Coordinates of C-alpha atoms in Angstrom, one line a residue:
M1 CA 18.9 0.2 24.7
R2 CA 22.7 -0.3 25.2
L3 CA 25.1 -1.1 22.4
S4 CA 28.5 -2.6 22.7
T5 CA 31.5 -0.4 21.8
R6 CA 32.0 -2.4 18.6
S7 CA 28.4 -2.1 17.6
A8 CA 28.3 1.6 18.3
A9 CA 31.5 2.1 16.3
F10 CA 30.0 0.2 13.4
L11 CA 26.8 2.3 13.5
R12 CA 28.8 5.5 13.5
A13 CA 31.1 4.4 10.7
H14 CA 28.3 2.9 8.4
L15 CA 25.3 4.9 9.2
V16 CA 25.1 6.2 5.6
N17 CA 25.5 2.7 4.3
L18 CA 22.7 1.4 6.5
V19 CA 20.3 4.3 5.5
C20 CA 21.0 3.6 1.8
A21 CA 20.5 -0.2 2.3
L22 CA 17.2 0.3 4.1
A23 CA 16.0 2.7 1.5
L24 CA 16.6 0.3 -1.4
A25 CA 15.3 -2.7 0.5
S26 CA 12.2 -0.7 1.4
L27 CA 11.6 0.2 -2.2
A28 CA 12.0 -3.4 -3.3
L29 CA 9.3 -4.4 -0.8
T30 CA 6.7 -1.9 -2.0
P31 CA 3.6 -3.4 -3.6
S32 CA 3.5 -4.6 -7.2
L33 CA 1.0 -6.2 -9.6
V34 CA 1.1 -9.8 -8.3
P35 CA 2.1 -11.3 -4.9
R36 CA 5.5 -12.9 -4.8
P37 CA 6.5 -16.1 -3.1
T38 CA 7.9 -15.2 0.3
A39 CA 11.3 -16.8 -0.4
F40 CA 11.6 -14.9 -3.7
Q41 CA 10.6 -11.7 -2.0
G42 CA 13.3 -12.3 0.6
V43 CA 15.9 -12.8 -2.1
M44 CA 14.9 -9.5 -3.6
A45 CA 15.0 -7.7 -0.3
G46 CA 18.4 -9.1 0.6
L47 CA 19.8 -8.3 -2.9
W48 CA 18.7 -4.6 -2.8
F49 CA 19.8 -4.2 0.9
M50 CA 23.3 -5.2 0.0
V51 CA 23.3 -3.1 -3.2
G52 CA 22.2 -0.1 -1.1
F53 CA 24.9 -0.8 1.5
Q54 CA 27.6 -0.7 -1.2
L55 CA 26.0 2.4 -2.7
G56 CA 26.5 4.0 0.7
F57 CA 30.3 4.0 0.2
A58 CA 29.9 6.1 -2.9
V59 CA 27.6 8.5 -1.1
R60 CA 30.2 8.8 1.7
V61 CA 33.0 9.6 -0.7
A62 CA 30.9 12.2 -2.4
A63 CA 29.9 13.8 0.9
R64 CA 33.6 13.8 2.0
N65 CA 34.7 15.5 -1.2
L66 CA 31.9 18.1 -0.7
R67 CA 33.0 18.8 2.9
R68 CA 36.6 19.3 1.7
R69 CA 35.5 21.9 -0.8
V70 CA 33.4 23.7 1.8
G71 CA 36.3 23.4 4.3
H72 CA 38.8 25.1 1.9
R73 CA 36.4 28.1 1.5
S74 CA 36.0 28.5 5.3
S75 CA 39.7 28.0 6.2
G76 CA 40.1 31.6 7.1
L77 CA 37.6 31.4 10.0
S78 CA 38.9 32.3 13.4
T79 CA 39.9 29.5 15.8
A80 CA 39.8 31.7 18.9
A81 CA 36.8 29.8 20.3
K82 CA 39.2 26.9 20.9
D83 CA 41.0 28.9 23.6
A84 CA 37.9 30.7 25.1
P85 CA 37.9 31.0 29.0
G86 CA 36.0 28.2 30.7
S87 CA 36.5 25.6 27.9
A88 CA 36.9 22.0 28.9
T89 CA 40.2 20.3 29.0
P90 CA 41.2 18.1 26.1
G91 CA 40.7 14.9 28.1
G92 CA 37.3 16.1 29.4
R93 CA 36.2 16.9 25.8
R94 CA 37.2 13.5 24.6
E95 CA 35.3 11.8 27.4
S96 CA 32.2 13.9 26.9
S97 CA 32.4 13.4 23.2
A98 CA 32.6 9.6 23.6
L99 CA 29.6 9.6 25.9
R100 CA 27.6 11.7 23.5
A101 CA 28.6 9.5 20.6
G102 CA 27.6 6.3 22.5
G103 CA 24.2 7.8 23.3
L104 CA 23.7 8.9 19.8
A105 CA 24.6 5.5 18.4
A106 CA 22.1 3.8 20.8
A107 CA 19.4 6.2 19.7
I108 CA 20.2 5.6 16.1
G109 CA 20.2 1.8 16.6
A110 CA 16.8 2.0 18.4
G111 CA 15.4 4.2 15.5
L112 CA 16.6 1.7 12.9
L113 CA 15.1 -1.2 14.7
L114 CA 11.7 0.6 15.1
Y115 CA 11.8 1.4 11.4
V116 CA 12.4 -2.2 10.4
L117 CA 9.7 -3.5 12.7
G118 CA 7.1 -0.9 11.6
Y119 CA 7.9 -1.1 7.9
G120 CA 7.9 -4.9 8.1
A121 CA 4.4 -4.8 9.4
L122 CA 3.4 -2.5 6.6
V123 CA 5.0 -4.8 4.0
V124 CA 3.0 -7.7 5.3
S125 CA -0.2 -5.7 5.1
W126 CA 0.6 -4.7 1.5
Q127 CA 1.4 -8.3 0.5
N128 CA -1.8 -9.6 2.0
E129 CA -3.8 -6.9 0.3
V130 CA -2.3 -7.9 -3.1
R131 CA -2.9 -11.6 -2.3
E132 CA -6.5 -10.9 -1.4
L133 CA -7.1 -9.1 -4.7
V134 CA -5.9 -12.0 -6.7
E135 CA -7.7 -14.5 -4.6
M136 CA -4.8 -16.0 -2.7
E137 CA -4.4 -16.9 1.0
P138 CA -2.6 -14.4 3.3
V139 CA 1.1 -14.8 4.3
D140 CA 1.4 -17.2 7.2
G141 CA 4.0 -18.0 9.8
P142 CA 6.1 -20.3 7.6
G143 CA 6.0 -17.7 4.9
H144 CA 7.6 -15.1 7.3
V145 CA 10.3 -17.7 8.1
A146 CA 11.0 -18.4 4.5
F147 CA 11.2 -14.6 3.8
L148 CA 13.7 -14.0 6.6
A149 CA 15.8 -17.1 5.8
S150 CA 16.1 -16.3 2.1
M151 CA 16.9 -12.6 2.9
V152 CA 19.6 -13.5 5.4
I153 CA 21.2 -16.1 3.2
T154 CA 21.2 -13.7 0.2
M155 CA 22.8 -11.0 2.4
V156 CA 25.5 -13.4 3.7
V157 CA 26.4 -14.6 0.3
L158 CA 26.6 -11.0 -1.2
F159 CA 28.5 -9.8 1.9
S160 CA 31.0 -12.5 1.5
I161 CA 31.5 -11.6 -2.1
A162 CA 31.9 -7.9 -1.2
K163 CA 34.5 -8.8 1.5
G164 CA 36.4 -10.9 -1.0
I165 CA 36.5 -8.0 -3.5
G166 CA 37.6 -5.7 -0.7
A167 CA 40.4 -8.1 0.3
L168 CA 41.6 -8.2 -3.4
R169 CA 41.6 -4.4 -3.6
D170 CA 43.7 -4.1 -0.5
R171 CA 46.1 -6.7 -1.8
V172 CA 46.6 -4.9 -5.1
G173 CA 46.9 -1.6 -3.3
R174 CA 49.7 -3.0 -1.0
G175 CA 51.5 -4.4 -4.0
V176 CA 51.5 -1.0 -5.7
A177 CA 52.7 0.7 -2.5
R178 CA 55.6 -1.9 -2.1
R179 CA 56.7 -1.0 -5.7
G180 CA 57.0 2.7 -4.7
G181 CA 53.6 3.9 -6.0
S182 CA 52.2 7.1 -4.7
A183 CA 49.1 7.3 -2.5
L184 CA 47.1 8.4 -5.6
Q185 CA 48.4 5.4 -7.6
V186 CA 47.5 3.1 -4.7
R187 CA 44.0 4.5 -4.5
W188 CA 43.4 4.3 -8.2
A189 CA 44.8 0.8 -8.5
S190 CA 42.5 -0.4 -5.7
R191 CA 39.4 1.2 -7.3
V192 CA 40.1 -0.1 -10.8
T193 CA 40.6 -3.6 -9.4
G194 CA 37.3 -3.4 -7.7
V195 CA 35.5 -2.2 -10.8
I196 CA 37.1 -4.8 -13.0
T197 CA 36.3 -7.6 -10.5
I198 CA 32.7 -6.6 -10.3
L199 CA 32.4 -6.4 -14.1
V200 CA 34.0 -9.8 -14.5
L201 CA 31.6 -11.3 -11.9
I202 CA 28.6 -9.7 -13.5
L203 CA 29.6 -10.8 -17.0
G204 CA 30.6 -14.2 -15.8
L205 CA 27.2 -14.6 -14.0
I206 CA 25.3 -13.5 -17.1
G207 CA 27.4 -15.6 -19.5
G208 CA 27.6 -18.6 -17.2
G209 CA 23.9 -18.3 -16.3
L210 CA 22.8 -18.2 -19.9
G211 CA 25.1 -21.2 -20.6
V212 CA 23.6 -23.1 -17.7
V213 CA 20.0 -22.1 -18.8
G214 CA 20.9 -23.2 -22.4
Q215 CA 22.1 -26.6 -21.2
I216 CA 19.2 -27.1 -18.9
Y217 CA 16.7 -26.4 -21.7
Q218 CA 18.6 -28.5 -24.2
D219 CA 18.4 -31.4 -21.7
R220 CA 14.7 -30.6 -21.0
D221 CA 13.9 -30.5 -24.7
A222 CA 15.4 -34.0 -25.1
G223 CA 13.3 -35.3 -22.3
T224 CA 9.6 -36.2 -22.3
L225 CA 7.0 -34.8 -19.9
E226 CA 5.4 -37.4 -17.5
G227 CA 2.2 -38.6 -19.1
S228 CA 3.3 -37.9 -22.7
S229 CA 3.5 -41.0 -24.9
P230 CA 3.5 -41.5 -28.7
P231 CA 0.0 -41.1 -30.2
V232 CA -1.8 -44.3 -31.1
L233 CA -4.6 -42.5 -32.8
P234 CA -4.3 -41.1 -36.3
G235 CA -4.0 -37.4 -37.0
R236 CA -1.1 -36.7 -34.7
S237 CA 2.6 -35.9 -35.4
G238 CA 4.8 -38.7 -34.2
G239 CA 1.9 -41.2 -34.5
P240 CA 0.7 -43.6 -37.2
D241 CA 1.4 -42.4 -40.7
S242 CA 3.2 -39.3 -39.5
V243 CA 6.0 -37.8 -41.6
L244 CA 7.6 -36.4 -38.3
E245 CA 9.2 -38.7 -35.8
W246 CA 8.1 -38.6 -32.2
G247 CA 11.7 -38.2 -30.9
G248 CA 12.3 -35.1 -33.0
L249 CA 9.3 -33.1 -31.8
G250 CA 10.9 -31.7 -28.7
R251 CA 9.7 -31.9 -25.1
Q252 CA 6.7 -29.5 -25.6
G253 CA 6.0 -30.9 -29.1
R254 CA 5.6 -34.4 -27.7
A255 CA 3.3 -33.0 -24.9
F256 CA 1.2 -31.3 -27.5
A257 CA 1.0 -34.2 -30.0
G258 CA 0.5 -36.8 -27.3
G259 CA -2.0 -34.8 -25.3
G260 CA -5.4 -33.3 -25.8
P261 CA -8.9 -34.9 -25.9
S262 CA -9.8 -37.9 -28.0
A263 CA -13.0 -38.0 -30.0
A264 CA -14.5 -40.4 -27.4
H265 CA -13.8 -38.0 -24.6
I266 CA -15.2 -35.0 -26.5
T267 CA -18.4 -36.9 -27.1
Q268 CA -18.5 -37.9 -23.4
V269 CA -18.3 -34.3 -22.3
T270 CA -20.5 -32.6 -24.9
G271 CA -22.8 -35.4 -25.9
V272 CA -22.0 -34.6 -29.6
P273 CA -20.5 -37.1 -32.1
A274 CA -16.9 -36.1 -32.5
Q275 CA -13.9 -36.6 -34.8
E276 CA -10.3 -37.2 -33.7
P277 CA -8.6 -33.7 -33.7
V278 CA -5.6 -33.2 -36.0
R279 CA -2.5 -31.9 -34.3
A280 CA 0.6 -31.2 -36.6
Y281 CA 3.8 -30.0 -35.0
A282 CA 7.5 -29.9 -36.1
G283 CA 10.3 -29.8 -33.7
L284 CA 13.4 -27.6 -33.9
S285 CA 15.5 -30.4 -35.3
Q286 CA 13.0 -31.3 -38.0
G287 CA 14.1 -29.0 -40.8
A288 CA 17.1 -26.9 -41.7
D289 CA 15.2 -23.6 -41.1
V290 CA 11.8 -22.2 -40.4
H291 CA 10.7 -22.5 -44.0
A292 CA 11.7 -26.2 -44.1
R293 CA 9.8 -26.9 -40.9
A294 CA 6.8 -25.0 -42.1
E295 CA 6.6 -27.2 -45.2
L296 CA 6.8 -30.3 -43.1
V297 CA 3.9 -29.1 -41.0
V298 CA 1.8 -28.5 -44.2
E299 CA 2.7 -31.9 -45.5
E300 CA 1.6 -33.3 -42.1
L301 CA -1.7 -31.5 -42.3
E302 CA -2.4 -32.8 -45.8
R303 CA -1.5 -36.4 -44.8
H304 CA -4.0 -36.3 -41.9
G305 CA -6.8 -34.4 -43.6
G306 CA -6.2 -31.1 -41.8
F307 CA -7.4 -29.0 -44.7
D308 CA -10.7 -30.9 -44.7
R309 CA -11.7 -29.8 -41.2
E310 CA -14.1 -27.1 -40.3
V311 CA -11.5 -25.1 -38.4
L312 CA -7.7 -24.9 -39.1
L313 CA -5.7 -23.2 -36.4
V314 CA -2.2 -21.9 -36.9
A315 CA -0.7 -21.4 -33.4
T316 CA 2.7 -20.0 -32.3
P317 CA 4.2 -21.4 -29.1
T318 CA 6.2 -19.7 -26.4
G319 CA 10.0 -19.7 -26.5
S320 CA 10.5 -23.4 -25.5
G321 CA 7.8 -24.6 -27.8
W322 CA 5.0 -24.7 -25.2
L323 CA 1.4 -24.4 -26.3
E324 CA -1.2 -23.6 -23.6
P325 CA -3.2 -26.9 -23.4
Q326 CA -6.4 -25.2 -22.3
A327 CA -6.5 -22.9 -25.4
I328 CA -6.0 -25.7 -27.9
A329 CA -8.3 -28.2 -26.2
A330 CA -11.1 -25.6 -25.7
L331 CA -11.3 -25.1 -29.5
E332 CA -11.4 -28.9 -30.0
Y333 CA -14.2 -29.4 -27.6
L334 CA -16.2 -26.5 -29.0
Y335 CA -16.0 -27.9 -32.6
A336 CA -16.4 -31.6 -31.7
G337 CA -12.8 -32.4 -32.9
D338 CA -13.5 -31.1 -36.4
T339 CA -10.3 -29.1 -36.1
A340 CA -6.7 -29.1 -37.1
T341 CA -3.9 -27.3 -35.2
A342 CA -0.6 -26.5 -36.9
S343 CA 2.4 -25.3 -34.9
M344 CA 6.2 -25.6 -34.8
Q345 CA 9.1 -25.0 -32.5
Y346 CA 11.6 -22.1 -33.1
S347 CA 13.7 -22.4 -29.9
V348 CA 14.4 -24.5 -26.9
Q349 CA 15.0 -21.5 -24.6
P350 CA 12.5 -20.0 -22.2
S351 CA 10.6 -17.0 -23.6
W352 CA 12.6 -14.3 -21.8
V353 CA 15.9 -15.7 -23.3
S354 CA 14.4 -15.9 -26.8
F355 CA 13.0 -12.4 -26.5
L356 CA 16.2 -10.8 -25.2
F357 CA 18.6 -12.4 -27.7
D358 CA 16.6 -13.1 -30.8
P359 CA 13.4 -11.0 -30.6
E360 CA 12.7 -11.4 -34.3
L361 CA 12.7 -15.2 -34.3
P362 CA 9.1 -15.7 -33.1
E363 CA 7.8 -13.4 -35.8
E364 CA 10.0 -15.0 -38.5
S365 CA 8.8 -18.5 -37.5
S366 CA 5.1 -17.4 -37.3
R367 CA 5.2 -15.8 -40.7
A368 CA 6.9 -18.8 -42.3
L369 CA 4.3 -21.2 -41.0
F370 CA 1.3 -19.0 -41.6
D371 CA 2.4 -18.2 -45.2
A372 CA 2.9 -21.9 -46.0
V373 CA -0.4 -22.9 -44.5
H374 CA -2.2 -19.9 -46.1
A375 CA -0.8 -20.7 -49.6
R376 CA -2.1 -24.3 -49.4
W377 CA -5.4 -23.1 -48.0
E378 CA -5.8 -20.5 -50.7
A379 CA -5.3 -23.1 -53.4
L380 CA -8.4 -24.9 -52.3
P381 CA -11.8 -24.1 -53.8
E382 CA -13.3 -21.3 -51.7
A383 CA -16.3 -23.4 -50.8
D384 CA -14.1 -26.2 -49.4
R385 CA -11.7 -24.1 -47.3
P386 CA -11.7 -24.5 -43.5
R387 CA -12.1 -21.5 -41.3
L388 CA -8.5 -20.2 -40.9
V389 CA -7.7 -19.1 -37.4
V390 CA -4.5 -17.8 -35.7
Y391 CA -3.5 -17.9 -32.0
G392 CA -0.6 -17.1 -29.8
L393 CA 0.2 -16.8 -26.1
S394 CA 2.7 -14.3 -24.7
L395 CA 5.8 -14.5 -26.9
G396 CA 3.7 -16.5 -29.3
A397 CA 1.2 -13.6 -29.4
L398 CA 4.0 -11.3 -30.2
G399 CA 5.2 -13.5 -33.0
M400 CA 1.9 -14.4 -34.7
S401 CA 0.4 -10.9 -34.5
G402 CA 3.6 -9.4 -35.8
S403 CA 3.3 -11.6 -38.9
F404 CA 0.6 -9.2 -40.2
E405 CA 1.2 -5.6 -41.3
S406 CA -1.9 -4.2 -39.7
L407 CA -5.4 -5.0 -38.3
E408 CA -6.7 -4.7 -41.8
D409 CA -4.2 -7.2 -43.1
L410 CA -5.0 -9.7 -40.2
V411 CA -8.7 -9.7 -40.8
A412 CA -8.2 -9.9 -44.5
C413 CA -6.1 -13.1 -44.2
T414 CA -7.9 -14.9 -41.4
D415 CA -11.4 -15.9 -40.2
A416 CA -10.6 -15.2 -36.5
A417 CA -7.7 -14.4 -34.2
L418 CA -7.2 -14.9 -30.4
F419 CA -4.1 -13.5 -28.7
T420 CA -3.4 -14.1 -25.0
G421 CA -1.3 -12.0 -22.7
P422 CA 0.4 -9.9 -25.5
P423 CA 3.8 -8.3 -24.5
A424 CA 3.9 -4.5 -24.5
N425 CA 5.6 -4.1 -27.8
S426 CA 3.1 -6.3 -29.7
E427 CA 1.5 -5.0 -32.9
P428 CA -1.2 -4.2 -33.8
W429 CA -2.0 -4.4 -30.0
R430 CA 0.0 -1.4 -29.1
T431 CA -1.5 0.8 -31.9
L432 CA -5.0 -0.3 -31.0
Q433 CA -4.4 0.5 -27.3
L434 CA -3.1 4.0 -28.2
N435 CA -6.1 4.7 -30.4
R436 CA -8.8 3.2 -28.2
D437 CA -12.1 5.0 -27.8
P438 CA -12.0 8.0 -25.3
G439 CA -13.1 7.0 -21.8
S440 CA -12.2 3.3 -22.1
P441 CA -9.4 2.2 -19.6
V442 CA -6.1 0.9 -21.0
W443 CA -6.5 -2.5 -19.3
Q444 CA -10.0 -2.9 -20.8
P445 CA -10.0 -0.8 -24.0
V446 CA -12.7 -0.4 -26.5
F447 CA -11.7 0.2 -30.1
R448 CA -14.3 1.7 -32.5
D449 CA -17.1 0.4 -30.3
G450 CA -15.8 -3.2 -30.5
E451 CA -16.7 -3.6 -34.2
R452 CA -13.7 -5.8 -35.0
V453 CA -11.6 -6.0 -31.9
R454 CA -12.4 -6.7 -28.3
W455 CA -10.6 -7.3 -25.0
Q456 CA -11.5 -9.8 -22.3
S457 CA -10.2 -10.4 -18.8
K458 CA -13.0 -12.6 -17.4
P459 CA -15.6 -14.7 -19.1
G460 CA -18.4 -12.4 -20.4
D461 CA -16.2 -9.3 -21.2
F462 CA -16.3 -9.9 -24.9
A463 CA -20.1 -9.9 -24.9
A464 CA -20.5 -6.9 -22.6
L465 CA -20.3 -4.4 -25.4
E466 CA -23.8 -3.9 -26.9
G467 CA -22.8 -3.1 -30.5
P468 CA -22.3 -5.7 -33.3
W469 CA -19.0 -7.6 -33.5
R470 CA -18.4 -8.2 -37.1
E471 CA -16.5 -11.2 -38.4
P472 CA -13.6 -11.8 -38.9
R473 CA -13.1 -11.1 -35.2
L474 CA -9.9 -10.3 -33.3
G475 CA -9.9 -11.0 -29.5
Y476 CA -7.3 -10.2 -26.8
L477 CA -7.2 -11.9 -23.5
Q478 CA -5.6 -9.4 -21.1
H479 CA -5.4 -8.9 -17.3
A480 CA -4.8 -5.7 -15.5
T481 CA -2.3 -7.5 -13.3
D482 CA -0.2 -9.1 -16.1
P483 CA 3.3 -7.7 -15.9
I484 CA 4.2 -9.1 -19.3
T485 CA 1.7 -6.9 -20.9
W486 CA 2.7 -3.7 -19.0
L487 CA 6.5 -4.2 -19.1
D488 CA 7.3 -1.2 -21.2
P489 CA 10.7 0.7 -20.9
A490 CA 8.7 4.0 -20.7
V491 CA 7.6 3.0 -17.2
I492 CA 11.1 3.8 -16.1
Y493 CA 10.6 7.5 -16.5
R494 CA 6.8 8.0 -16.9
S495 CA 3.8 7.0 -14.8
P496 CA 1.7 4.5 -16.8
E497 CA -2.0 4.9 -17.5
W498 CA -2.8 1.7 -15.7
L499 CA -1.7 3.4 -12.4
S500 CA -3.5 6.7 -13.0
G501 CA -5.7 6.6 -9.9
P502 CA -7.5 4.3 -7.4
A503 CA -9.6 1.4 -8.6
S504 CA -12.8 2.9 -7.3
S505 CA -12.5 5.8 -9.7
G506 CA -11.3 3.6 -12.7
G507 CA -7.7 4.7 -12.4
R508 CA -6.5 1.0 -12.3
G509 CA -7.9 -2.5 -12.6
S510 CA -10.1 -3.8 -9.8
D511 CA -7.5 -6.4 -8.8
V512 CA -4.6 -3.9 -8.7
S513 CA -3.7 -2.7 -5.2
D514 CA -4.4 1.0 -4.5
S515 CA -1.2 0.9 -2.4
M516 CA 0.9 0.4 -5.6
R517 CA 2.5 3.7 -6.6
W518 CA 4.6 4.6 -9.6
I519 CA 8.2 5.1 -8.6
P520 CA 10.7 6.1 -11.3
G521 CA 12.9 3.1 -12.2
V522 CA 11.6 1.0 -9.3
T523 CA 8.2 0.2 -10.9
F524 CA 10.0 -1.1 -14.0
L525 CA 12.1 -3.4 -11.8
H526 CA 9.0 -4.5 -10.0
L527 CA 7.4 -5.5 -13.4
T528 CA 10.6 -7.4 -14.3
A529 CA 10.5 -9.3 -11.1
D530 CA 6.8 -9.9 -11.3
M531 CA 7.2 -11.3 -14.8
L532 CA 9.1 -14.3 -13.3
V533 CA 6.2 -15.2 -11.0
S534 CA 3.3 -14.0 -13.2
E535 CA 2.0 -17.6 -13.6
A536 CA 2.0 -18.4 -9.9
V537 CA -1.5 -16.8 -9.3
P538 CA -5.0 -18.1 -9.8
P539 CA -6.8 -17.8 -13.2
S540 CA -8.2 -14.3 -14.1
H541 CA -5.0 -12.7 -12.7
G542 CA -1.4 -12.2 -13.7
H543 CA -0.4 -14.2 -16.8
N544 CA -2.8 -17.1 -16.1
F545 CA -5.6 -17.3 -18.7
G546 CA -6.8 -20.9 -18.5
D547 CA -10.3 -19.9 -17.3
V548 CA -11.1 -17.6 -20.3
A549 CA -10.0 -19.9 -23.1
V550 CA -13.5 -21.5 -23.6
D551 CA -15.4 -18.2 -23.6
G552 CA -12.7 -16.6 -25.7
W553 CA -13.0 -19.1 -28.5
A554 CA -16.8 -19.3 -28.2
Q555 CA -17.0 -15.5 -28.8
V556 CA -14.2 -15.0 -31.3
L557 CA -15.3 -17.9 -33.5
P558 CA -19.1 -18.3 -33.3
G559 CA -20.9 -21.1 -35.1
H560 CA -19.9 -24.0 -32.8
G561 CA -23.5 -24.7 -31.8
R562 CA -22.7 -25.6 -28.2
S563 CA -25.5 -24.9 -25.6
P564 CA -24.8 -23.1 -22.3
G565 CA -24.9 -26.4 -20.6
Q566 CA -22.4 -27.9 -22.9
L567 CA -20.1 -24.8 -22.5
D568 CA -20.3 -25.3 -18.7
A569 CA -19.3 -28.9 -19.1
V570 CA -16.3 -28.0 -21.3
Q571 CA -15.3 -25.2 -18.9
A572 CA -15.2 -27.7 -16.0
V573 CA -12.9 -30.0 -18.0
I574 CA -10.6 -27.1 -19.2
E575 CA -10.2 -25.9 -15.6
G576 CA -8.9 -29.3 -14.6
I577 CA -6.2 -29.5 -17.2
D578 CA -2.6 -29.8 -15.9
T579 CA -0.5 -27.1 -17.6
H580 CA 2.8 -28.7 -16.4
D581 CA 3.9 -25.4 -14.6
P582 CA 4.6 -23.2 -17.6
T583 CA 6.3 -20.4 -15.6
W584 CA 9.7 -20.9 -17.2
E585 CA 8.5 -21.9 -20.7

């Protein structure tokens, strides 16, 4: 392998940068909980390669300073060897040194190329292993092209930005020098300029990005999903006799109120005479605050007979107002439409924005709605009350479960609860996990023999425990590969229990790759990246719970009377529901 003089010089000058770049890119490509789209993985690799390359400059400065200190200590060493008999002439030494440097650069270049090729093959095998575990097809040729293209584009963009910052630093340094500044002043002016420019770029990207996201979701909230239309059947917000206008429900509210099964379709699927399900929903603009919206929802329930149904569900949506259609429809099919669902919007932003900038809002909204519904429910004669049930998915689970002080408070106030994909800081989920029965794994815990609370990843998990499950029941739908559930800051500095060993010995979930290892700091970043693509996997994995909604409700809220054949028919319908790609909701 021969290198041009320019390439060899670049290798010699930037070897430390390249090593740092490859180290960070390599860490970014280690296996995680869920497979990533190849283009997304390429962006991650390119980003961390360029971060590592820039980090290399700091490492070189630190190494140079260390050499200077060591050099000062050894400055008294003899230089007699320079004039020893038989030594080469200065010209000969330079020529020999250049030849040796060229050969060394070629060897280093060959080594780096072999590493990239070998590690690339390992990365493909890792990704295909993760994909197989979550029932996805292996990476193909177009996938490799998408990865390389996105990686190169990301590197070019970031390299151009870095060159621009470098040019600005040089310009400021030259300006200071022309004004008579010392070498130290020139150096510090250049460094400060670089730091300030990077900070401005980062803050500008964050602020501008959030502004763009906010505008995008404001516009989305004003729009209507394809297939959503004002209800013509009674019992729906925005429909006949509704106190809430269709236009004010928000994008996801309109999808909820205008969607779901009709009584005729429920009868067609189950063979049981059905009623039209009640769906009450208030949009963000419909009320001055959460309490005003909650009162409107209660008024809507009363107007449509929601308090006369067998089951009354209070559900908290995700950040943008989205309610998982499988979970709501599953309950309506199970109880032949003799249900009422109450919910309301608290934000137009996606869940991750709502969580970062107003983490208490989901809980505040949930508590306001539940308290308003519960107060009206409690005023009814005890014999006439519907079964009061609560539900939440992801940020909605965090909000609704946080509305109660403890497990005891939750079961005292409700007849059943189902929480799906709870975030790591959810309560009482976190306390229940920490106090689970000895020997039960963290991704499939058992708490007090499952007497009140049980966890499910796949249909049948709830019923797998042999002991009695007393009512009111609390059920959690939870996957071992769901990054939203395991995204805990403690993972930065401590190996998590869900990575305590190989799957064969129970050290991790069966669909978590044995190749995944805890790496301080890196694993947390993996979870953060995985969170963005956690819906892009088949059901039973990641943050996709559509396949367990029917069995979840059937077990948490028994008494529906559906036969195994009817449950199978409902399951087939639920699996075919279009969720409208909820990844960013």
